[in-house]
CSV table of C-alpha atoms in Angstrom, one decimal:
chain,number,residue,atom,x,y,z
A,24,MET,CA,0.2,0.0,-0.1
A,25,PRO,CA,1.4,3.5,-1.1
A,26,VAL,CA,2.1,5.8,1.9
A,27,VAL,CA,1.1,9.5,1.6
A,28,ALA,CA,3.0,12.0,3.3
A,29,VAL,CA,1.0,14.9,4.7
A,30,HIS,CA,3.0,17.8,6.4
A,31,VAL,CA,1.4,19.4,9.4
A,32,ASP,CA,2.5,22.8,8.2
A,33,ASP,CA,0.6,22.6,5.0
A,34,LEU,CA,-2.7,21.7,6.8
A,35,TYR,CA,-2.1,24.5,9.2
A,36,PHE,CA,-1.6,26.8,6.4
A,37,ASN,CA,-4.7,25.6,4.5
A,38,LYS,CA,-6.7,26.2,7.6
A,39,LYS,CA,-5.5,29.6,8.1
A,40,SER,CA,-6.1,30.5,4.5
A,41,ASN,CA,-9.6,29.3,4.6
A,42,LYS,CA,-10.1,31.2,7.9
A,43,CYS,CA,-8.9,34.4,6.2
A,44,ARG,CA,-10.9,34.0,3.2
A,45,TYR,CA,-14.2,33.5,5.3
A,46,LEU,CA,-13.1,36.6,7.2
A,47,TRP,CA,-12.9,38.8,4.2
A,48,ILE,CA,-16.1,37.6,2.7
A,49,THR,CA,-18.0,38.1,6.0
A,50,LEU,CA,-16.5,41.7,6.2
A,51,LEU,CA,-17.4,42.4,2.5
A,52,MET,CA,-21.1,41.3,3.1
A,53,ILE,CA,-21.2,43.5,6.2
A,54,PHE,CA,-19.9,46.4,4.1
A,55,ILE,CA,-22.5,45.9,1.4
A,56,ILE,CA,-25.2,45.5,4.0
A,57,VAL,CA,-24.2,48.8,5.9
A,58,ALA,CA,-23.9,50.7,2.6
A,59,VAL,CA,-27.3,49.6,1.4
A,60,LEU,CA,-28.8,50.7,4.8
A,61,ILE,CA,-27.2,54.0,4.5
A,62,ILE,CA,-28.2,54.7,1.0
A,63,PHE,CA,-31.9,53.6,2.2
A,64,TYR,CA,-32.0,56.0,4.8
A,65,PHE,CA,-30.6,59.0,3.2
A,66,THR,CA,-33.0,58.4,0.0
A,67,MET,CA,-36.1,57.2,1.9
A,68,LEU,CA,-36.3,57.8,5.5
A,69,LEU,CA,-34.3,60.8,6.0
A,70,PRO,CA,-36.9,63.6,6.3
A,71,LYS,CA,-37.0,66.2,3.4
A,72,LEU,CA,-38.3,69.6,3.6
A,73,PRO,CA,-41.8,70.4,2.2
A,74,GLN,CA,-41.9,72.7,-0.7
A,75,PHE,CA,-44.2,75.6,-0.9
A,76,TYR,CA,-45.6,77.5,-3.9
A,77,VAL,CA,-47.7,80.4,-4.4
A,78,ASN,CA,-50.1,79.1,-7.1
A,79,ALA,CA,-52.5,82.1,-7.4
A,80,LEU,CA,-53.4,85.4,-5.8
A,81,SER,CA,-56.0,87.9,-6.2
A,82,LEU,CA,-55.8,91.4,-4.6
A,83,THR,CA,-59.1,93.6,-4.2
A,84,ASN,CA,-60.1,96.7,-2.6
A,85,PHE,CA,-56.5,98.1,-2.6
A,86,THR,CA,-56.1,101.7,-1.5
A,87,SER,CA,-52.7,103.3,-0.5
A,88,THR,CA,-53.6,107.0,0.1
A,89,GLU,CA,-52.7,108.1,4.0
A,90,ILE,CA,-53.6,104.5,5.1
A,91,VAL,CA,-53.7,101.0,3.5
A,92,ASN,CA,-56.7,98.9,2.8
A,93,ALA,CA,-56.6,95.6,0.9
A,94,THR,CA,-57.6,91.9,0.7
A,95,TRP,CA,-55.2,89.5,-0.6
A,96,GLN,CA,-56.4,85.9,-1.4
A,97,PHE,CA,-53.8,83.4,-1.8
A,98,VAL,CA,-53.7,80.0,-3.0
A,99,PHE,CA,-50.7,77.9,-2.0
A,100,LEU,CA,-49.5,74.7,-3.1
A,101,VAL,CA,-47.5,72.3,-0.6
A,102,LYS,CA,-45.5,69.3,-1.9
A,103,ASN,CA,-44.5,66.5,0.4
A,104,PRO,CA,-41.4,64.7,-1.3
A,105,ASN,CA,-40.8,62.2,1.5
A,106,GLU,CA,-41.5,58.4,0.3
A,107,PHE,CA,-42.7,57.2,3.6
A,108,LEU,CA,-43.0,60.3,6.0
A,109,ASP,CA,-46.1,62.2,6.7
A,110,ILE,CA,-45.9,65.8,7.7
A,111,LYS,CA,-48.1,67.4,10.4
A,112,PHE,CA,-48.3,71.2,10.2
A,113,LEU,CA,-49.0,72.8,13.6
A,114,SER,CA,-49.8,76.4,14.4
A,115,LEU,CA,-48.8,78.1,11.0
A,116,GLN,CA,-49.0,81.9,11.2
A,117,PRO,CA,-48.9,83.7,7.9
A,118,MET,CA,-47.8,87.5,7.7
A,119,ILE,CA,-47.9,89.6,4.5
A,120,TYR,CA,-45.4,92.5,4.0
A,121,TYR,CA,-44.6,95.5,2.0
A,122,ARG,CA,-40.9,95.8,2.3
A,123,ASP,CA,-40.5,95.6,6.2
A,124,GLN,CA,-43.8,96.9,6.9
A,125,ASN,CA,-46.3,94.3,8.3
A,126,LEU,CA,-49.7,94.7,6.7
A,127,SER,CA,-51.7,91.9,8.0
A,128,GLU,CA,-51.7,88.6,9.6
A,129,SER,CA,-53.7,85.3,9.2
A,130,GLN,CA,-53.9,81.7,10.6
A,131,ILE,CA,-53.7,78.2,9.3
A,132,ILE,CA,-55.3,75.4,10.9
A,133,SER,CA,-53.2,72.4,11.7
A,134,PHE,CA,-53.2,69.7,9.0
A,135,VAL,CA,-51.5,66.5,8.1
A,136,GLN,CA,-49.9,66.0,4.5
A,137,PRO,CA,-49.4,62.3,3.4
A,138,SER,CA,-46.1,61.2,1.9
A,139,LYS,CA,-45.7,61.9,-1.7
A,140,SER,CA,-48.6,64.1,-2.0
A,141,ASN,CA,-49.6,67.7,-3.1
A,142,LEU,CA,-52.0,69.8,-1.1
A,143,ILE,CA,-53.6,73.2,-1.9
A,144,PHE,CA,-54.9,75.5,0.8
A,145,ASN,CA,-56.2,79.2,0.6
A,146,VAL,CA,-55.1,82.1,2.9
A,147,THR,CA,-56.8,85.4,3.2
A,148,PHE,CA,-55.3,88.7,4.4
A,149,SER,CA,-57.3,91.6,5.3
A,150,ALA,CA,-55.7,95.1,6.0
A,151,VAL,CA,-58.2,97.6,7.3
A,152,ASN,CA,-57.0,101.3,7.8
A,153,VAL,CA,-53.4,100.2,8.3
A,154,LYS,CA,-51.2,103.2,9.2
A,155,VAL,CA,-47.8,103.0,7.5
A,156,GLY,CA,-44.9,105.3,7.1
A,157,LYS,CA,-44.7,107.8,4.4
A,158,TYR,CA,-41.7,106.0,2.6
A,159,ILE,CA,-44.1,102.9,2.4
A,160,LEU,CA,-47.0,104.7,0.7
A,161,TYR,CA,-44.5,106.4,-1.6
A,162,GLY,CA,-42.8,103.1,-2.6
A,163,MET,CA,-46.3,101.4,-3.1
A,164,ASN,CA,-47.6,104.2,-5.2
A,165,LYS,CA,-44.5,104.5,-7.2
A,166,GLU,CA,-44.6,100.9,-8.0
A,167,ARG,CA,-48.3,101.2,-9.0
A,168,GLU,CA,-47.3,103.8,-11.5
A,169,HIS,CA,-45.4,101.1,-13.3
A,170,GLY,CA,-48.3,98.7,-13.2
A,171,SER,CA,-47.4,96.4,-10.3
A,172,VAL,CA,-46.6,95.9,-6.6
A,173,GLY,CA,-44.5,93.5,-5.0
A,174,PHE,CA,-45.3,91.8,-1.6
A,175,ASN,CA,-43.7,89.6,0.9
A,176,VAL,CA,-45.1,86.6,2.9
A,177,LYS,CA,-43.8,84.9,5.8
A,178,ILE,CA,-45.3,81.8,7.3
A,179,ASP,CA,-43.9,80.6,10.8
A,180,GLY,CA,-45.0,77.5,12.7
A,181,HIS,CA,-43.9,74.0,13.5
A,182,MET,CA,-43.9,71.0,11.6
A,183,LYS,CA,-43.9,67.2,12.9
A,184,PHE,CA,-42.5,64.1,11.3
A,185,LYS,CA,-42.9,60.7,12.9
A,186,TYR,CA,-40.1,61.1,15.5
A,187,SER,CA,-39.2,64.6,15.6
A,188,LYS,CA,-40.8,68.1,15.8
A,189,GLN,CA,-39.0,71.3,14.5
A,190,ARG,CA,-39.8,74.9,13.8
A,191,VAL,CA,-40.4,75.9,10.0
A,192,ARG,CA,-40.3,79.3,8.3
A,193,VAL,CA,-41.7,79.8,4.7
A,194,LEU,CA,-40.6,83.0,2.9
A,195,CYS,CA,-42.2,84.0,-0.3
A,196,ASP,CA,-40.4,87.2,-1.4
A,197,ASN,CA,-41.4,89.6,-3.9
A,198,ILE,CA,-44.8,88.2,-4.8
A,199,VAL,CA,-45.8,90.6,-7.6
A,200,VAL,CA,-49.4,91.8,-8.3
A,201,ARG,CA,-50.3,93.5,-11.7
A,202,ILE,CA,-52.4,96.4,-10.7
A,203,SER,CA,-52.6,100.1,-12.2
A,204,SER,CA,-52.6,103.2,-10.2
A,205,ASN,CA,-56.3,103.7,-10.9
A,206,SER,CA,-57.4,100.3,-10.1
A,207,LEU,CA,-58.4,98.5,-6.8
A,208,SER,CA,-57.9,95.0,-7.9
A,209,GLY,CA,-55.1,92.9,-9.4
A,210,LYS,CA,-53.6,89.5,-10.0
A,211,LEU,CA,-50.5,87.6,-9.5
A,212,ASP,CA,-47.9,88.4,-12.0
A,213,GLY,CA,-45.2,86.0,-13.6
A,214,GLY,CA,-47.1,82.6,-12.9
A,215,VAL,CA,-46.4,80.1,-10.0
A,216,LYS,CA,-43.7,81.4,-7.5
A,217,LYS,CA,-41.7,79.0,-5.5
A,218,CYS,CA,-41.0,79.9,-1.7
A,219,ASP,CA,-37.9,79.1,0.5
A,220,VAL,CA,-38.3,76.7,3.4
A,221,ASP,CA,-36.1,76.9,6.3
A,222,PHE,CA,-36.0,75.0,9.7
A,223,ASN,CA,-32.8,76.4,11.0
A,224,PHE,CA,-33.4,80.0,12.0
A,225,PRO,CA,-33.2,81.9,15.2
């Protein structure tokens, strides 16, 4: 019967080599799993800010002599870009300005917006006998001579995701209304206007 010689060193080397191979395979699988989880979190589960747009606006009863009177009727569009996260908006308070002059405030009731959905809501502002500075009146009337007036809207409040709640601020700057100097009403100029959304403000 032939005799096969097996060296102990060869057996040890083969076992050690197999262990290293299994270790590298295990580490590679762990790396792939972690990478997939990170990508899934940042693309699917990490909260994304909602998107606000001014869809339409009508201005009526607008006078700017020694005081300001006006009614603004806004139509806002809100988009929730999150795949799996609903957003609950709480205590939203919209304000309308001309330059730095606050002309009117309103209120938006709390609502929940489902994931990957669009939502439309209306906001009405009413300015009644609002006293403003002379430079505000001058600026408004000067703009009206050129056929339009620009206003700014700010919305402050809170929004809540599944596990977190944070403050939110929406800024819609230079919302231009077409209106002549001898007219009391006007419409949004330039089409849909996108607003800036921020949750990191003082």
